[in-house]
Short mmCIF file of C-alpha atoms and ligand atoms in Angstrom, two decimals:
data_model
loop_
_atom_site.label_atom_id
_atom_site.label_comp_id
_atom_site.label_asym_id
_atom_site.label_seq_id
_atom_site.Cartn_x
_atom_site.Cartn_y
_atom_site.Cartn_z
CA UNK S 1 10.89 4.01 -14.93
CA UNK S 2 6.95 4.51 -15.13
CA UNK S 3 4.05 4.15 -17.35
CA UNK S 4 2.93 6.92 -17.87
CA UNK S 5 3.90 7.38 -21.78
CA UNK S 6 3.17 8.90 -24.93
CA UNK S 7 1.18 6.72 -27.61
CA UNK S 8 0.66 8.82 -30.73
CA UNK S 9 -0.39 12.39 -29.58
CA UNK S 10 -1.86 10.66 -26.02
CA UNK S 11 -0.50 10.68 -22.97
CA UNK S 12 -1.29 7.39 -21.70
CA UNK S 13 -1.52 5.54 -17.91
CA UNK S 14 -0.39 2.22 -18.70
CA UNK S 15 -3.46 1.63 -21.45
CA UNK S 16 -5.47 4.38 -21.05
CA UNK S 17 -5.30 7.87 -21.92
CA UNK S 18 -4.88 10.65 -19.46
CA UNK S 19 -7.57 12.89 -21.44
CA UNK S 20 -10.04 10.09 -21.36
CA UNK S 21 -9.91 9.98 -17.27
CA UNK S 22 -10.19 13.72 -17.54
CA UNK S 23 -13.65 13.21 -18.87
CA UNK S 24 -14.97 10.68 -17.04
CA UNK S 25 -13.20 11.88 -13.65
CA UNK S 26 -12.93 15.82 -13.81
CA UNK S 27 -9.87 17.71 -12.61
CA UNK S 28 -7.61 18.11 -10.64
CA UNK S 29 -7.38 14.48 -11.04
CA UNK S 30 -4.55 12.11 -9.46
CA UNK S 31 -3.82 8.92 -11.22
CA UNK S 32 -1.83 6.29 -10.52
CA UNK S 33 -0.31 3.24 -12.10
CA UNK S 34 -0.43 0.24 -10.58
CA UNK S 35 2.01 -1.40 -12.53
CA UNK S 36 4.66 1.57 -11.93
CA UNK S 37 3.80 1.19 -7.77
CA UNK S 38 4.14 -2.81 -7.40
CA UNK S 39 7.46 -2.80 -10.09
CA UNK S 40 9.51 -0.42 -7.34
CA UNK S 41 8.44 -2.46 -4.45
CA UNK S 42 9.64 -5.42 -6.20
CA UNK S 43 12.95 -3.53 -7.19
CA UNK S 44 13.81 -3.25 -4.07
CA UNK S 45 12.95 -5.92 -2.45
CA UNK S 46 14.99 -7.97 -5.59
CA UNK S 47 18.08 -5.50 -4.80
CA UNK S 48 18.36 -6.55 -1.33
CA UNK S 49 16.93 -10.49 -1.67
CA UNK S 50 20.58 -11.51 -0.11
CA UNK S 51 19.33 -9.79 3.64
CA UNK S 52 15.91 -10.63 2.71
CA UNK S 53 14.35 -7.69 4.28
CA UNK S 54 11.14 -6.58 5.66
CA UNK S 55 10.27 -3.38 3.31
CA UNK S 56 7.84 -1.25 5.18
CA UNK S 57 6.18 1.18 2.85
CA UNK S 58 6.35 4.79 4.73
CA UNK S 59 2.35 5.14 4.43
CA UNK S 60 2.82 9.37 4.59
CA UNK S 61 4.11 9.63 1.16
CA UNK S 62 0.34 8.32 -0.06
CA UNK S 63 -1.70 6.37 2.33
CA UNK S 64 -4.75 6.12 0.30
CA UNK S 65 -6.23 2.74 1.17
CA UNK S 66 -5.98 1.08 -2.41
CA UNK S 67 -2.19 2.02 -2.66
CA UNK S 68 -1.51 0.58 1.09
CA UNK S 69 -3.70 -2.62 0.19
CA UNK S 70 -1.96 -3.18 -3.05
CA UNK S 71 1.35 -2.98 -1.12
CA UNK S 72 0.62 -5.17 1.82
CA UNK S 73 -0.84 -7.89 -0.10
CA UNK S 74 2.46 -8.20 -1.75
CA UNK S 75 4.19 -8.73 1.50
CA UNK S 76 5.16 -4.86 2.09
CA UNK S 77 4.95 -3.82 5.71
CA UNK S 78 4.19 -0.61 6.86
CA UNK S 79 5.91 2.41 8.50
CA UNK S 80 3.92 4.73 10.41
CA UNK S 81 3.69 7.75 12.56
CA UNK S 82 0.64 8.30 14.00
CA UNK S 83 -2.75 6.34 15.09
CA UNK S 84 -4.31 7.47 12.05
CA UNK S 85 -2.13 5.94 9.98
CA UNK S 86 -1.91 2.78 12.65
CA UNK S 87 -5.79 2.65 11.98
CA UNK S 88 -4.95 2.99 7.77
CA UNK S 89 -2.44 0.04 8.11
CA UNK S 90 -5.76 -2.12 10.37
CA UNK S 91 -8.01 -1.53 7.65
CA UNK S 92 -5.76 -3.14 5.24
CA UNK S 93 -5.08 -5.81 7.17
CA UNK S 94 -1.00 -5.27 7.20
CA UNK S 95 -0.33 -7.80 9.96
CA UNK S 96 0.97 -6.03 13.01
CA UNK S 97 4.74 -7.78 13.48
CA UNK S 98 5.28 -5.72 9.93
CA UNK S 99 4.10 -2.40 11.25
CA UNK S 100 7.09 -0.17 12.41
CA UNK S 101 6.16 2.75 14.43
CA UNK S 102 8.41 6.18 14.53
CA UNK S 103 7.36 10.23 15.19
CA UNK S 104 8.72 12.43 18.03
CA UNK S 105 5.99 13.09 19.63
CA UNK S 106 3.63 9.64 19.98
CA UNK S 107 0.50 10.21 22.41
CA UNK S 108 0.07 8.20 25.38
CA UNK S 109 -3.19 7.22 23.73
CA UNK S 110 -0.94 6.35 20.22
CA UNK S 111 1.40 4.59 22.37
CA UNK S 112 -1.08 2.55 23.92
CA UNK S 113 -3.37 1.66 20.74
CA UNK S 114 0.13 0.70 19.07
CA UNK S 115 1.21 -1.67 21.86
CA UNK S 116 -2.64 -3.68 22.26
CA UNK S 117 -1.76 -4.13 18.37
CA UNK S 118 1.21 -5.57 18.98
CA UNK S 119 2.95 -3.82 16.15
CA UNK S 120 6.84 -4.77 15.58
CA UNK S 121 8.28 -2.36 17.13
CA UNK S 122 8.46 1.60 17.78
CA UNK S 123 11.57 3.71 16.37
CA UNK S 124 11.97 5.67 19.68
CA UNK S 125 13.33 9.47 19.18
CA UNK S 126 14.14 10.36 22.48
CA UNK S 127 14.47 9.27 26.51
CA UNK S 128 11.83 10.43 27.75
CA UNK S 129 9.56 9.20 25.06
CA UNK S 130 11.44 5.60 25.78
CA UNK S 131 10.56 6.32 29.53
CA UNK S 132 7.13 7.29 28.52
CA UNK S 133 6.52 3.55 26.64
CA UNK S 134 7.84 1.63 29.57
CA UNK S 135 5.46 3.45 31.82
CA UNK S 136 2.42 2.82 29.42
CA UNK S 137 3.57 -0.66 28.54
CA UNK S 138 4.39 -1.43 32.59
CA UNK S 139 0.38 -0.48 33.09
CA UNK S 140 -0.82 -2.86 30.33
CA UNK S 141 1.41 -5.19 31.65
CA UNK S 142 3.06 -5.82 27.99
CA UNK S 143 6.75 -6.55 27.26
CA UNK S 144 7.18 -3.81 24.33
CA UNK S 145 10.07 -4.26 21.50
CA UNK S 146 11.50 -0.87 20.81
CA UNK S 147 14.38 0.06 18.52
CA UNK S 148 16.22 3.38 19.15
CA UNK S 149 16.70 5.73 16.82
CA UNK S 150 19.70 7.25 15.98
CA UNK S 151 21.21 10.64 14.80
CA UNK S 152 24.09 9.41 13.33
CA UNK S 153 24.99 13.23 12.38
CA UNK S 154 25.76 12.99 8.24
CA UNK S 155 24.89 15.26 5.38
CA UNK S 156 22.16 13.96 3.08
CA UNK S 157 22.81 16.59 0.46
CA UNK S 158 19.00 17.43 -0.09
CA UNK S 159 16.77 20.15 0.70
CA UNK S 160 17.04 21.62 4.44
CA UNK S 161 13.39 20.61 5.21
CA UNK S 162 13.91 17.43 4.57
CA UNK S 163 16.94 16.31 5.82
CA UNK S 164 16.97 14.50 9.34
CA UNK S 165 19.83 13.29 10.42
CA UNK S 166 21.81 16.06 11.46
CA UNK S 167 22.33 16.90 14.94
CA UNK S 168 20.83 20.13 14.36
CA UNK S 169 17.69 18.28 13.83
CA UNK S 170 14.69 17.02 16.12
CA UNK S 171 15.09 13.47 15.08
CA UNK S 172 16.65 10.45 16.93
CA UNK S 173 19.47 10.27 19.30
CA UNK S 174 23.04 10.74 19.20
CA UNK S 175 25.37 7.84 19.08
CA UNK S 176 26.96 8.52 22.88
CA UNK S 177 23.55 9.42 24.65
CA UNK S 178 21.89 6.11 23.06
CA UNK S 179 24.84 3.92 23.95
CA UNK S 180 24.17 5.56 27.65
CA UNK S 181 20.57 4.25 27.39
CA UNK S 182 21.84 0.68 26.38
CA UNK S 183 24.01 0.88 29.69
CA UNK S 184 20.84 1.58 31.59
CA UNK S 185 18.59 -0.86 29.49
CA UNK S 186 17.39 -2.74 32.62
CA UNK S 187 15.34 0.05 34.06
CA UNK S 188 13.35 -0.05 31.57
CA UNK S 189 11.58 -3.26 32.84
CA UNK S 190 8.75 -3.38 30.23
CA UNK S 191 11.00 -2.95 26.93
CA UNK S 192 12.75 -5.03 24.86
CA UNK S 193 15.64 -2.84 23.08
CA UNK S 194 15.63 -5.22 20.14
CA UNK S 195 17.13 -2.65 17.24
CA UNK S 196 18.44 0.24 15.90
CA UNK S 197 16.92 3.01 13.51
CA UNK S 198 18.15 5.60 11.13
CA UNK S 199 16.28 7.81 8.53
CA UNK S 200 19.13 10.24 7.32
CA UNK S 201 16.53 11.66 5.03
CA UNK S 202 14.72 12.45 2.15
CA UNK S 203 14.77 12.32 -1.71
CA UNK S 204 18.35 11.30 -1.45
CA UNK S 205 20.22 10.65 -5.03
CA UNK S 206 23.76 9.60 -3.76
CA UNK S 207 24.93 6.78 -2.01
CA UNK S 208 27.68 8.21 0.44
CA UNK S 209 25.84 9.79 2.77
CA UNK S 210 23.51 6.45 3.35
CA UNK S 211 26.92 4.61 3.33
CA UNK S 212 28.61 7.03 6.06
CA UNK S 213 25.43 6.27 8.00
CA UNK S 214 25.55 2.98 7.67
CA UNK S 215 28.65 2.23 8.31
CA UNK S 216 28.89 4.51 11.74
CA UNK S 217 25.63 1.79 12.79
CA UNK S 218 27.88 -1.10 11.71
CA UNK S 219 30.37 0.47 14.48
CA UNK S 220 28.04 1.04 16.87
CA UNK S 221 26.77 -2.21 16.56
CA UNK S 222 29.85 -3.89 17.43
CA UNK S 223 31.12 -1.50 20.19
CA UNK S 224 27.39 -3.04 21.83
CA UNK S 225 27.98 -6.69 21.31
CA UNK S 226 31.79 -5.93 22.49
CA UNK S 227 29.82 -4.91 25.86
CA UNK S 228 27.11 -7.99 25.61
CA UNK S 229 24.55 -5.97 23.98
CA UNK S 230 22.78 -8.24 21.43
CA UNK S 231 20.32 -6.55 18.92
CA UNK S 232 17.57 -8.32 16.68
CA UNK S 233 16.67 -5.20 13.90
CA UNK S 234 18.53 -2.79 11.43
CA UNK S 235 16.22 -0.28 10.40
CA UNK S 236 17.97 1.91 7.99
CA UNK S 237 14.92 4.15 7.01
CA UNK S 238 13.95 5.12 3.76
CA UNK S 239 15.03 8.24 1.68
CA UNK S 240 15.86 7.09 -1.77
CA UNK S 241 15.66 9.61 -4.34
CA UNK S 242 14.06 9.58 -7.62
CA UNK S 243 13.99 11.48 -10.98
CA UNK S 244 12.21 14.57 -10.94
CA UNK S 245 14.43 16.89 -12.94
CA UNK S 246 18.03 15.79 -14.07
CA UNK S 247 18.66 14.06 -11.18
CA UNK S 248 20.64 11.06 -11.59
CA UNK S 249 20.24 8.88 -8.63
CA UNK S 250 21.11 5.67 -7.45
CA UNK S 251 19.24 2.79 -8.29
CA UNK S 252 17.93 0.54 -6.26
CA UNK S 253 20.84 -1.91 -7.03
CA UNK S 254 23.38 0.19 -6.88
CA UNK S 255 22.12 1.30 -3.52
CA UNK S 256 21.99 -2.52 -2.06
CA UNK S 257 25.37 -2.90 -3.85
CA UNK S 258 26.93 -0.42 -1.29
CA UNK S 259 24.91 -0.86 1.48
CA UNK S 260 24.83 -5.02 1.36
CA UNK S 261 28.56 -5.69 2.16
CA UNK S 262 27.95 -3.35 5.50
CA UNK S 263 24.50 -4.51 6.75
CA UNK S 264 25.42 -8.57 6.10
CA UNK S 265 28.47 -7.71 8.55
CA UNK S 266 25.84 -6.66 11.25
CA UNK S 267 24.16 -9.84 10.84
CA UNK S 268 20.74 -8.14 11.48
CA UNK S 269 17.36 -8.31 10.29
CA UNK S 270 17.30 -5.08 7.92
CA UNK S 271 14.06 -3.15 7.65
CA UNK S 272 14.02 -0.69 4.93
CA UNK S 273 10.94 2.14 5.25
CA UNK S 274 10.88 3.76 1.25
CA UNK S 275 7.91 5.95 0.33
CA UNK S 276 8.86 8.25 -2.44
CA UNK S 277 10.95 5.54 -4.32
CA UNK S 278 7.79 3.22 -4.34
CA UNK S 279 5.08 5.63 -4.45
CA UNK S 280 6.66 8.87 -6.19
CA UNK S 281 6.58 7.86 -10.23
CA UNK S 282 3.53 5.70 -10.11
CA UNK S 283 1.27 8.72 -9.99
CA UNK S 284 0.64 12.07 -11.46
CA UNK S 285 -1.61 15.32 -10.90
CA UNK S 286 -4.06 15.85 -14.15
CA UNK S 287 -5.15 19.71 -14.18
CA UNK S 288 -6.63 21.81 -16.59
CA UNK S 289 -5.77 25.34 -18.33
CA UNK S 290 -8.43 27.93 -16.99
CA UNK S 291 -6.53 30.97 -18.86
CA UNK S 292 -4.01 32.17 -19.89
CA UNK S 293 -2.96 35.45 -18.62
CA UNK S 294 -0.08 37.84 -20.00
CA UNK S 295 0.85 40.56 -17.97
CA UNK S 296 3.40 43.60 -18.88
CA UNK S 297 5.95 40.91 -17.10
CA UNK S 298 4.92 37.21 -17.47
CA UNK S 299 2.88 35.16 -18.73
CA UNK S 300 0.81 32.94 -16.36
CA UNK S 301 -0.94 29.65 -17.38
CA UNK S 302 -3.64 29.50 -14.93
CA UNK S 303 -4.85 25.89 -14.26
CA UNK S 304 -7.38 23.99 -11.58
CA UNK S 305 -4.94 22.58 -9.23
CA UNK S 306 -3.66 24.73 -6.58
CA UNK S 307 -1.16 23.94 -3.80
CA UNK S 308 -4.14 22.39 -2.00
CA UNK S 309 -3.76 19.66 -4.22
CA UNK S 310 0.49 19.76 -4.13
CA UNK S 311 2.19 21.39 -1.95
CA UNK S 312 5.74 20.49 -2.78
CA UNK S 313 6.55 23.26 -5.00
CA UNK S 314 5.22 26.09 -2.70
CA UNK S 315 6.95 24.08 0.46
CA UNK S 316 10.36 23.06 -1.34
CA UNK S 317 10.27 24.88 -4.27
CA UNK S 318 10.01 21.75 -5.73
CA UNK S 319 10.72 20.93 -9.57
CA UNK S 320 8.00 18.90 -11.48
CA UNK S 321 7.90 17.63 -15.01
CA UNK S 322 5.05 19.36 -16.63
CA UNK S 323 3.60 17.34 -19.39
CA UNK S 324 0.65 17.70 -21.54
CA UNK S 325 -2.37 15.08 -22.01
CA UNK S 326 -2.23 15.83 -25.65
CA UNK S 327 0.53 17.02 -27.94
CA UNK S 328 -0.19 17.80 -31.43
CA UNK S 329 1.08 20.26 -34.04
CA UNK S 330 0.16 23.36 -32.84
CA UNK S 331 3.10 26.42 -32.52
CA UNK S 332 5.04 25.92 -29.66
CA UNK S 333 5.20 28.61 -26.90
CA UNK S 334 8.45 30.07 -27.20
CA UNK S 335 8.30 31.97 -24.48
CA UNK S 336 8.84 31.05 -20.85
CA UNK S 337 5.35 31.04 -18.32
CA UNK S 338 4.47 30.36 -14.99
CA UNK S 339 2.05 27.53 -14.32
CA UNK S 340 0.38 28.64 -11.56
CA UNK S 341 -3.08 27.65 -9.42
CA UNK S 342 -6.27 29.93 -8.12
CA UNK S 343 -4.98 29.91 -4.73
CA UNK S 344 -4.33 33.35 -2.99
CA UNK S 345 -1.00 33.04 -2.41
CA UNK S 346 2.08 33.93 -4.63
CA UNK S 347 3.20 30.29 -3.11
CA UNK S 348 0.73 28.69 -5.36
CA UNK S 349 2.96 27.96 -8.59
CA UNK S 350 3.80 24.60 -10.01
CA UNK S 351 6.42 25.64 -12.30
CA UNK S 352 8.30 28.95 -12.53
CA UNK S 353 9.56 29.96 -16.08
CA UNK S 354 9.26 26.96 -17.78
CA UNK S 355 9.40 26.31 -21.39
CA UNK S 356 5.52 24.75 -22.42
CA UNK S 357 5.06 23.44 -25.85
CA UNK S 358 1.24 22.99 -27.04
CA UNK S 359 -0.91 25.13 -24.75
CA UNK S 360 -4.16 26.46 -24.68
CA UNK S 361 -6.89 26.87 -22.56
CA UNK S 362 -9.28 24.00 -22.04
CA UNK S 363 -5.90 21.84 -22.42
CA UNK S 364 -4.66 19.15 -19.68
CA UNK S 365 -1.66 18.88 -18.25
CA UNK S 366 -0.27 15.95 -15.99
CA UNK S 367 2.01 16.89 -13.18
CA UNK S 368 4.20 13.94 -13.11
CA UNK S 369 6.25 12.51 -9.80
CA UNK S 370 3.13 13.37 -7.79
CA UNK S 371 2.40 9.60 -6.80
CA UNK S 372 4.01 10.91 -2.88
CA UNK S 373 3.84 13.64 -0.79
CA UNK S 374 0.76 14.74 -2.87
CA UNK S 375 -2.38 14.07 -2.19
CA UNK S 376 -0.98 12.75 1.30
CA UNK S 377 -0.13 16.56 1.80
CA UNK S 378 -3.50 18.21 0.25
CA UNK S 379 -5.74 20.46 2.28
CA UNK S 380 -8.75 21.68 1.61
CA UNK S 381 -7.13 25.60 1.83
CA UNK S 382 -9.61 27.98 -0.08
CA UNK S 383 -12.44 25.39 0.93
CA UNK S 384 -11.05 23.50 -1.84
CA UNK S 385 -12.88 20.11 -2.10
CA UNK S 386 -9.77 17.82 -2.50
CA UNK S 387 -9.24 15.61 -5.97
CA UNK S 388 -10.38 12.48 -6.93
CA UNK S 389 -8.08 9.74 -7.13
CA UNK S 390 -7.22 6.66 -9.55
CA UNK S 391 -5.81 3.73 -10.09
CA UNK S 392 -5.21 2.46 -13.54
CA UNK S 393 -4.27 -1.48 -14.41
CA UNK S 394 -3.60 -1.75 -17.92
CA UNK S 395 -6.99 -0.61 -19.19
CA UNK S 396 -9.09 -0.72 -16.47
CA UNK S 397 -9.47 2.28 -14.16
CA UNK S 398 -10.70 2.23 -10.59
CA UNK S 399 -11.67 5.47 -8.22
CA UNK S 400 -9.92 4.58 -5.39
CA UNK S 401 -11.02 7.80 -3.73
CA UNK S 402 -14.12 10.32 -4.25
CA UNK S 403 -13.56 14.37 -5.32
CA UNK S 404 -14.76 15.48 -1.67
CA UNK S 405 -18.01 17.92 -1.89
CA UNK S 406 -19.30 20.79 -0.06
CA UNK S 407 -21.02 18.87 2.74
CA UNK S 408 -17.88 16.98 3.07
CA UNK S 409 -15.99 20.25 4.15
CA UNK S 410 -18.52 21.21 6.70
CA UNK S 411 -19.22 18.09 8.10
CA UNK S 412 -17.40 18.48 11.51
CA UNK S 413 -18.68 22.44 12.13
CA UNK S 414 -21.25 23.58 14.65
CA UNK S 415 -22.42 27.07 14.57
CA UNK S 416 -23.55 27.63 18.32
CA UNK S 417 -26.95 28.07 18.62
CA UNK S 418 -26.21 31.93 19.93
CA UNK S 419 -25.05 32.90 16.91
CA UNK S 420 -28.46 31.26 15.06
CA UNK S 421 -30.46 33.49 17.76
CA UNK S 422 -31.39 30.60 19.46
N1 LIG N 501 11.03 6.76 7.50
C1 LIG N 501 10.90 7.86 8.24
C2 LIG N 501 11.16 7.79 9.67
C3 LIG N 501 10.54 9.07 7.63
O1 LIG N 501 10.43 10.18 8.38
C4 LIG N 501 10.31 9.11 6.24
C5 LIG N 501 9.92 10.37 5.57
C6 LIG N 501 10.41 7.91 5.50
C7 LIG N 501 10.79 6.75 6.17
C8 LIG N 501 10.18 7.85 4.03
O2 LIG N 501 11.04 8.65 3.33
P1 LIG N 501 11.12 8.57 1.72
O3 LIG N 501 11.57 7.18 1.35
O4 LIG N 501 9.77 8.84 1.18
O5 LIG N 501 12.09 9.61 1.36
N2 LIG N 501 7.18 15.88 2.21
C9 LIG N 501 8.54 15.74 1.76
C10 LIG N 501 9.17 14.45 2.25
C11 LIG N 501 9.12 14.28 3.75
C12 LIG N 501 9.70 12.97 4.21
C13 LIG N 501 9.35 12.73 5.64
N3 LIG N 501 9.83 11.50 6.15
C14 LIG N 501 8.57 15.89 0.25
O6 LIG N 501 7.52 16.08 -0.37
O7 LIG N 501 9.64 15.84 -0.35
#
């Protein structure tokens, strides 16, 4: 469910109309609802009231200020993996015991700003990273709550790039070699091994494989208490698909329904660490038709966006609804075109042989289920300034972040003074 809808011939953000924002804003444009963003947070967190969780928004699927602000201030934590996103998550003001932090490879000087924090706790990914905190925490003289996280080896049926917890992958530890680190716990003199941590992995649409995961925790769990091991946290990551094609997934109570029964057994605090789910539907990428170019083979709609802006369907060969600002009566296309960007790469498609309805040049067109892993994975590839971004509340509409320029791109470049013939 979102707001971004049809009224009359007008695709609309909740009240406003996507072509309106294209004149006042420019393109490529990403605009978000804030309706759409705060209703999945709240889904959840209704879904899984009985455990009454700590939902930590995973700031890397968009961690543009105004969508972290408008999270934390209704109670959302935060999930993070690196200082830059620690120093997002200071500036605003997500109190630090809601600020999970995981990543394979943390700096000592990540480490260190996390623990002065005091941020909940860090998912730790492997031994010598946990040897690595107790060292760093043993020189601030800090007691440091970690959680470990686990491998738990299952199948999340979704693209290979995205999928984490399979042995074959660099993420978390495997169920015997953690349970070896819990025998050991009291060398590490500065931690506190206060929970567990699994993030299986990404755009996820069925239940089993969280359910598999969940329940090898729930064993592992016990097998530690059976040996006097007492933990504080479940932290069962995030990875909750949504609809970008004709997927069906699960919803958000049909999700709790099968993972509830499990997690009240473990009679842990559960953190849960969504991005997509919360931030995926509440925003879309606005672009406009340059040309439109027929060749002996295709025919290309050539539009302002590139994979700068969205990388997903270069990276993943991701599937996005395609949907213009305006529909009206004109022909349809009948035949199939690729939607593709300026960039100078054959990568830089959106959609490959799609059937488009209504286009011409100087039309928009809104690139829906861009709210994450959009603008959070833009670059500024073919010194491309990157978009502008919005966020719409019923009919008010708020830049929440400024197209870049051309002095923004060279800020942070010297050319030394031999090459100026100095
Ligand atoms: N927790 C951890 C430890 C993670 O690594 C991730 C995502 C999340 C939570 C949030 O996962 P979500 O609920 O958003 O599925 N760029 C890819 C997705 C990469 C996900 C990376 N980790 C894409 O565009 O599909």
């Amino acid at each position: 469910m979102h707001e971004f809808k049809y009224k009359g011939n007008y695709l609309c953000c909740e009240d406003i109309k996507v072509l309106d924002l294209t004149k006042q804003f420019g393109t490529p444009l990403y605009v978000y609802s804030y309706h759409t963003l705060i209703d999945h947070f709240v889904k959840l967190k209704i879904a899984f009231q009985e455990v009454e969780p700590l939902i930590c928004y995973s700031v890397k699927a968009n961690s543009t200020l105004a969508i972290l602000k408008a999270l934390v201030d209704k109670g959302a934590g935060l999930d993070i993996v690196s200082g830059g996103e620690l120093s997002r998550a200071m500036k605003v003001g997500c109190p630090a015991e809601k600020i999970v932090y995981a990543s394979v490879g943390k700096t000592d000087r990540e480490i260190e700003e996390a623990i002065r924090r005091r941020i909940l706790f860090f998912n730790v990914e492997s031994l010598p990273e946990l040897e690595n905190i107790n060292r760093i925490a043993r020189g601030l003289n800090k007691i440091v709550n970690v959680a470990i996280r686990i491998n738990p080896d299952v199948e999340p049926k979704t693209h290979k790039f995205i999928t984490t917890g399979k042995l074959t992958n660099k993420f978390g530890i495997d169920f015997n070699s953690a349970y070896k680190i819990f025998l050991i716990r009291n060398k590490f003199s500065h931690l506190n091994i206060c929970g567990l941590h699994i993030h299986i992995g990404s755009q996820i649409t069925e239940s089993t494989p969280y359910v598999a995961a969940i329940t090898k925790m729930a064993k592992f769990i016990a097998k530690l208490k059976r040996r006097g091991i007492d933990l504080e946290y479940l932290n069962i990551g995030g990875g909750l698909g949504i609809i970008y094609d004709k997927e069906t997934p699960q919803t958000a109570q049909k999700f709790a329904q099968n993972a509830l029964p499990i997690l009240k057994k473990t009679k842990l605090k559960i953190i849960l660490e969504p991005g997509r789910f919360i931030a995926g539907n509440a925003g879309i990428l606005v672009t406009k038709v340059l040309y439109i170019k027929s060749t002996p083979k295709k025919k290309f709609v050539i539009v302002d966006a590139g994979m700068n802006d969205l990388l997903r369907p270069a990276l993943y060969d991701a599937y996005h609804q395609i949907l213009p600002a305006r529909t009206d009566n004109r022909a349809p296309i009948t035949e199939k075109v690729d939607i593709v960007g300026p960039i100078c790469e054959s990568a830089d498609f959106f959609a490959k042989d799609r059937r488009l309805s209504c286009v011409e040049e100087g039309d928009y067109l809104a690139i829906m289920g861009a709210g994450a892993y959009g603008f959070s994975m833009s670059s500024n590839y073919n010194s491309r300034r990157r978009a502008e971004e919005v966020l719409v509340i019923k009919d008010k509409v708020f830049v929440i972040r400024k197209r870049e320029t051309h002095t923004n791109l060279t800020r942070n470049e010297i050319i030394p003074s031999f090459l100026l013939g100095l």
